Every structure is written in structure tokens, then in C-alpha cells.
């Protein structure tokens, strides 16, 4: 899943994961989980995430590659937030090639910068099950409380406006070049992400089914 911060990658990847029965592998979620558990990886990642900068490639690549070797990825996986640099994309391609595997599709969720800022300002996440809400677009039934598990909803510290601006800058500088990379590989599918979640998901499912 490719797209700017707040484009809806996590929301859509989770739905796709449920539909296809494949694991959703989010580099951001793995970093946040490590931070919650106070691991050295989490503490290292925090220094970058708090500024909206990318965690160094070597750390990120090793972490995701290790995750992809676990048994639940045997039939494939949905990558959310990785790769994010050309070096990450290149490492992933080479690792998959070694395993006789490949990237099937790269959906690019296209959303305006204004929508991104609005979405991230209103995003709330469940501390317990990571379910995603938005105070306006998809509010929970009870304010501050997860519909699915009753967990506490919180606001990510990197969703603060100054950090969001830097994340967008970093996206255009370091991640946007992947659009050309995957277009050249014939796997890019552009999806208008500025629509209701269900409509975006319907297009995504068509795009993924077309891959075979
Ligand atoms: P990460 O966690 O990956 O954050 P991100 O890419 O900035 O993306 P987000 O999670 O903010 O947004 P999203 O596109 O998933 O949108 P969402 O579905 O939540 O990365 C965080 C940090 O970790 C990075 O800054 C970096 O430091 C580090 N990191 C991670 N991966 C890395 C890598 N590969 N290399 C190096 N460093 C890495 O939706 C947003 C909001 O909008 C929600 O409230 C949702 O409810 C709402 N929403 C979603 N879809 C819609 C819709 N269609 N209409 C209305 N509202 C919607
Ligand atoms: Zn929950």
C-alpha cells in the first residue's frame, strides 16, 4: 500500500487483510508496538517518529524481512507503510526474488494534502486493538472508547500539525519516487482515496483480484 501519511493505508490494509485472510504488516505498527514494550528498537525508532522522519533503512529493512519469514506470510502478505524508500524497495524485490516470490500489486492511494491534514488531526486509535477512528468521519459510539474491544482511544503524538507537515515533506522527498519505480515494474494501480472508505475498498479489491 503506497500513499501519503493519512491516505488511508492502514484502514484499507486492515479491511483487505480480513477479506483475503492475509496478514497486514505495518512497519509503523511494529515500531509502535516495540515502543509500547520499551524495546531498544522501539526507543531508537521513537527518535525518528517523533520528528516525522524515517527510521534508518538498515533497521527497517531487517525488521520487515524478519517479519516476512514467519509462517503466517507463507501465502503472502499486505505491506502497509513499507517500502518507503528506493533502498527499501530494492531490498524487498531482491529478497522476494530469492524466495521465488514477487510483489503482486502496488495500490497508490491518492489523497489531497488538505484531506491528509484533516484526517490526521481527527484520527483516534485504540490502545488495545489498534482499530482506527476519526472524530468526524468514523466516530466511535462512545467518545474515547473502542467499539470493538472497549479499549481507550488515543491520538498519535506524530499527528500534531507540525509533525504532520514534516511527514508530508518526507513523503514527497523520499517515498514519492516509488510511484515511478513501481509504474516501471508494471504493478502500480492508482486509486482515488478521496472517497468513502467502502468505495476505496471496492476498487482495491478489484485491483487485487486482477492480479493473478
Ligand atoms: P506509519 O504508521 O506508517 O504512518 P504513515 O505512513 O504516516 O501513515 P498513517 O498511519 O499516518 O496513515 P494511513 O495512510 O495508514 O491512514 P489511516 O488509515 O490511519 O509510520 C509512522 C512513522 O514510522 C513514520 O513517520 C516513520 O518515522 C516510521 N516508519 C514507518 N514505516 C517506515 C519505513 N518503511 N521506513 C522508515 N520509517 C518508517 O487513516 C488516517 C485517518 O483518516 C483515520 O482517522 C481514518 O479513520 C481516516 N480515514 C481513512 N480513510 C478515510 C476515508 N476514505 N475517508 C475519511 N476518513 C478516512
Ligand atoms: Zn479496540
XYZ file of C-alpha atoms and ligand atoms in Angstrom:
270
model
C 0.000 0.000 0.000
C 1.548 3.254 -1.131
C 0.315 6.712 -0.205
C 0.947 9.819 1.865
C 0.555 9.797 5.642
C -3.151 9.668 6.400
C -4.085 8.497 2.897
C -5.919 5.546 4.457
C -3.304 2.805 4.029
C -3.887 1.314 7.475
C -7.679 1.496 7.243
C -7.730 -0.148 3.819
C -4.983 -2.689 4.518
C -6.880 -3.948 7.543
C -10.093 -4.498 5.543
C -8.162 -6.174 2.731
C -6.368 -8.376 5.232
C -9.691 -9.583 6.659
C -11.091 -10.203 3.181
C -8.065 -12.096 1.841
C -7.070 -13.803 5.086
C -3.509 -12.493 4.742
C -1.506 -10.739 7.467
C -1.253 -6.941 7.413
C 2.347 -5.952 8.001
C 2.660 -2.326 9.017
C 6.189 -1.086 9.734
C 4.707 1.822 11.713
C 2.618 -0.559 13.864
C 5.677 -2.748 14.546
C 7.675 0.315 15.654
C 4.804 1.497 17.894
C 4.418 -1.994 19.407
C 8.149 -2.038 20.194
C 7.917 1.393 21.740
C 4.988 0.301 23.900
C 7.096 -2.628 25.133
C 10.147 -0.392 25.678
C 12.457 -2.456 23.433
C 15.740 -0.964 22.100
C 14.214 -0.977 18.603
C 11.196 0.976 19.846
C 13.341 3.553 21.630
C 15.536 4.007 18.564
C 12.521 4.376 16.255
C 10.919 6.920 18.578
C 13.732 9.425 17.949
C 12.771 9.485 14.260
C 8.999 9.046 14.506
C 8.620 11.977 16.905
C 10.118 14.257 14.242
C 8.190 12.695 11.384
C 11.486 11.457 9.904
C 12.069 7.954 8.545
C 13.746 5.304 10.677
C 17.087 4.337 9.021
C 16.809 1.861 6.139
C 19.018 -0.882 7.589
C 16.964 -1.094 10.790
C 13.643 -1.018 8.945
C 14.619 -3.477 6.228
C 15.932 -6.085 8.709
C 12.831 -5.750 10.838
C 10.341 -6.227 7.984
C 12.347 -9.009 6.314
C 12.392 -10.928 9.582
C 8.619 -10.490 9.877
C 8.114 -11.800 6.334
C 9.886 -15.067 7.148
C 7.238 -16.047 9.719
C 4.872 -18.888 8.784
C 1.731 -16.724 8.522
C 3.275 -14.998 5.456
C 3.501 -18.261 3.524
C 0.574 -17.343 1.233
C 1.538 -13.693 1.007
C 1.070 -10.512 2.978
C -0.249 -6.969 2.712
C 2.533 -4.473 3.243
C 1.407 -1.193 4.779
C 3.960 1.623 5.061
C 6.855 -0.421 3.686
C 8.770 0.061 1.448
C 9.127 3.801 1.797
C 12.476 4.488 0.118
C 14.076 3.225 -3.086
C 16.639 1.301 -0.996
C 13.814 -0.478 0.865
C 12.004 -1.283 -2.403
C 15.176 -2.667 -3.932
C 15.952 -4.833 -0.872
C 12.406 -6.163 -0.850
C 12.495 -7.055 -4.554
C 15.776 -8.899 -4.139
C 14.623 -10.795 -1.043
C 11.372 -11.843 -2.751
C 13.213 -12.915 -5.885
C 15.463 -15.154 -3.769
C 12.309 -16.835 -2.431
C 10.806 -17.222 -5.921
C 8.175 -14.660 -4.996
C 7.263 -11.134 -6.128
C 5.114 -8.082 -5.499
C 1.651 -8.601 -6.958
C 0.160 -5.123 -6.925
C 1.068 -1.719 -5.534
C -2.113 0.283 -4.915
C -1.364 4.001 -4.662
C -3.971 5.792 -2.540
C -4.182 9.325 -3.907
C -5.486 11.938 -1.464
C -5.087 15.731 -1.395
C -2.760 17.331 1.175
C -5.756 19.165 2.700
C -7.601 15.884 3.274
C -4.482 14.352 4.838
C -4.188 17.153 7.394
C -7.898 16.900 8.247
C -7.781 13.121 8.571
C -4.710 13.043 10.791
C -5.958 15.841 13.050
C -9.109 13.807 13.786
C -7.610 10.318 13.915
C -8.013 8.268 17.078
C -6.533 4.788 17.581
C -7.442 2.042 20.054
C -4.621 1.418 22.507
C -5.630 -2.215 22.762
C -6.575 -3.482 19.269
C -5.295 -0.618 17.023
C -8.753 -0.098 15.474
C -8.900 3.261 13.691
C -11.471 6.011 14.174
C -11.971 9.594 13.073
C -13.803 12.090 15.263
C -15.882 13.283 12.274
C -15.724 10.609 9.539
C -15.961 7.421 11.626
C -16.566 8.288 15.277
C -16.903 5.571 17.934
C -20.354 5.039 19.515
C -18.987 6.247 22.868
C -16.405 9.056 22.800
C -12.886 7.869 23.670
C -13.903 4.197 23.736
C -13.250 1.478 21.105
C -16.439 -0.071 19.605
C -14.685 -3.389 19.063
C -12.978 -4.048 22.401
C -13.837 -1.192 24.759
C -10.171 -0.070 24.791
C -9.092 3.529 25.313
C -8.720 5.682 22.172
C -5.667 7.909 21.892
C -4.186 10.440 19.496
C -0.794 9.580 17.993
C 1.919 12.020 19.072
C 3.123 12.345 15.455
C -0.343 13.579 14.388
C 0.449 17.010 15.809
C 0.249 19.594 12.903
C 3.983 20.489 12.727
C 4.983 16.822 12.651
C 2.323 16.075 10.024
C 3.806 18.797 7.791
C 7.235 17.207 8.101
C 5.838 13.727 7.405
C 4.271 15.064 4.205
C 7.565 16.694 3.211
C 9.423 13.435 3.854
C 6.797 11.536 1.852
C 7.249 13.716 -1.232
C 11.015 13.664 -0.964
C 11.746 10.036 -0.080
C 8.687 7.925 -0.810
C 7.019 9.525 -3.856
C 9.882 8.286 -6.137
C 8.491 4.786 -5.563
C 5.487 5.694 -7.708
C 7.722 5.824 -10.795
C 9.632 2.741 -9.654
C 6.526 0.555 -9.382
C 4.937 2.063 -12.500
C 8.043 0.985 -14.427
C 7.644 -2.519 -12.934
C 4.038 -2.662 -14.210
C 2.453 -3.227 -10.788
C 1.186 0.252 -9.838
C -2.583 0.822 -9.573
C -3.769 4.386 -8.869
C -6.803 4.605 -6.600
C -8.718 7.780 -5.756
C -8.541 7.751 -1.962
C -10.609 10.931 -1.531
C -13.860 8.939 -1.285
C -15.717 6.996 1.405
C -13.814 4.031 2.880
C -16.167 1.438 1.289
C -15.749 2.850 -2.230
C -11.975 2.877 -1.941
C -12.039 -0.679 -0.603
C -14.223 -1.875 -3.501
C -11.690 -0.534 -6.033
C -8.830 -2.057 -4.086
C -10.447 -5.480 -4.129
C -10.896 -5.260 -7.895
C -7.240 -4.235 -8.286
C -6.007 -7.132 -6.158
C -8.238 -9.704 -7.884
C -6.995 -8.563 -11.282
C -3.539 -9.693 -10.166
C -3.123 -13.402 -10.769
P 3.108 4.915 9.735
O 2.470 4.397 10.936
O 3.293 4.033 8.560
O 2.352 6.258 9.326
P 2.034 6.928 7.906
O 2.571 6.296 6.674
O 2.402 8.333 8.116
O 0.593 6.620 7.694
P -0.530 6.775 8.726
O -0.601 5.569 9.617
O -0.414 8.104 9.412
O -1.795 6.908 7.796
P -2.568 5.846 6.918
O -2.313 6.095 5.474
O -2.357 4.450 7.420
O -4.049 6.349 7.203
P -5.149 5.754 8.200
O -5.776 4.543 7.611
O -4.600 5.669 9.580
O 4.573 5.493 10.077
C 4.793 6.281 11.212
C 6.281 6.554 11.344
O 7.002 5.311 11.496
C 6.945 7.237 10.145
O 6.804 8.646 10.197
C 8.403 6.773 10.307
O 9.063 7.519 11.323
C 8.244 5.344 10.808
N 8.201 4.372 9.696
C 7.147 3.558 9.361
N 7.449 2.825 8.291
C 8.717 3.161 7.917
C 9.569 2.736 6.859
N 9.183 1.810 5.954
N 10.800 3.301 6.775
C 11.229 4.209 7.681
N 10.463 4.658 8.694
C 9.201 4.138 8.815
O -6.237 6.928 8.136
C -5.992 8.208 8.719
C -7.297 8.779 9.322
O -8.231 9.036 8.259
C -8.030 7.822 10.297
O -8.615 8.576 11.313
C -9.108 7.160 9.427
O -10.245 6.808 10.194
C -9.422 8.279 8.434
N -9.786 7.769 7.103
C -9.205 6.747 6.434
N -9.776 6.580 5.225
C -10.739 7.546 5.134
C -11.677 7.905 4.100
N -11.738 7.230 2.924
N -12.488 8.954 4.327
C -12.435 9.648 5.517
N -11.581 9.350 6.520
C -10.739 8.303 6.321
Zn -10.053 -1.768 20.341
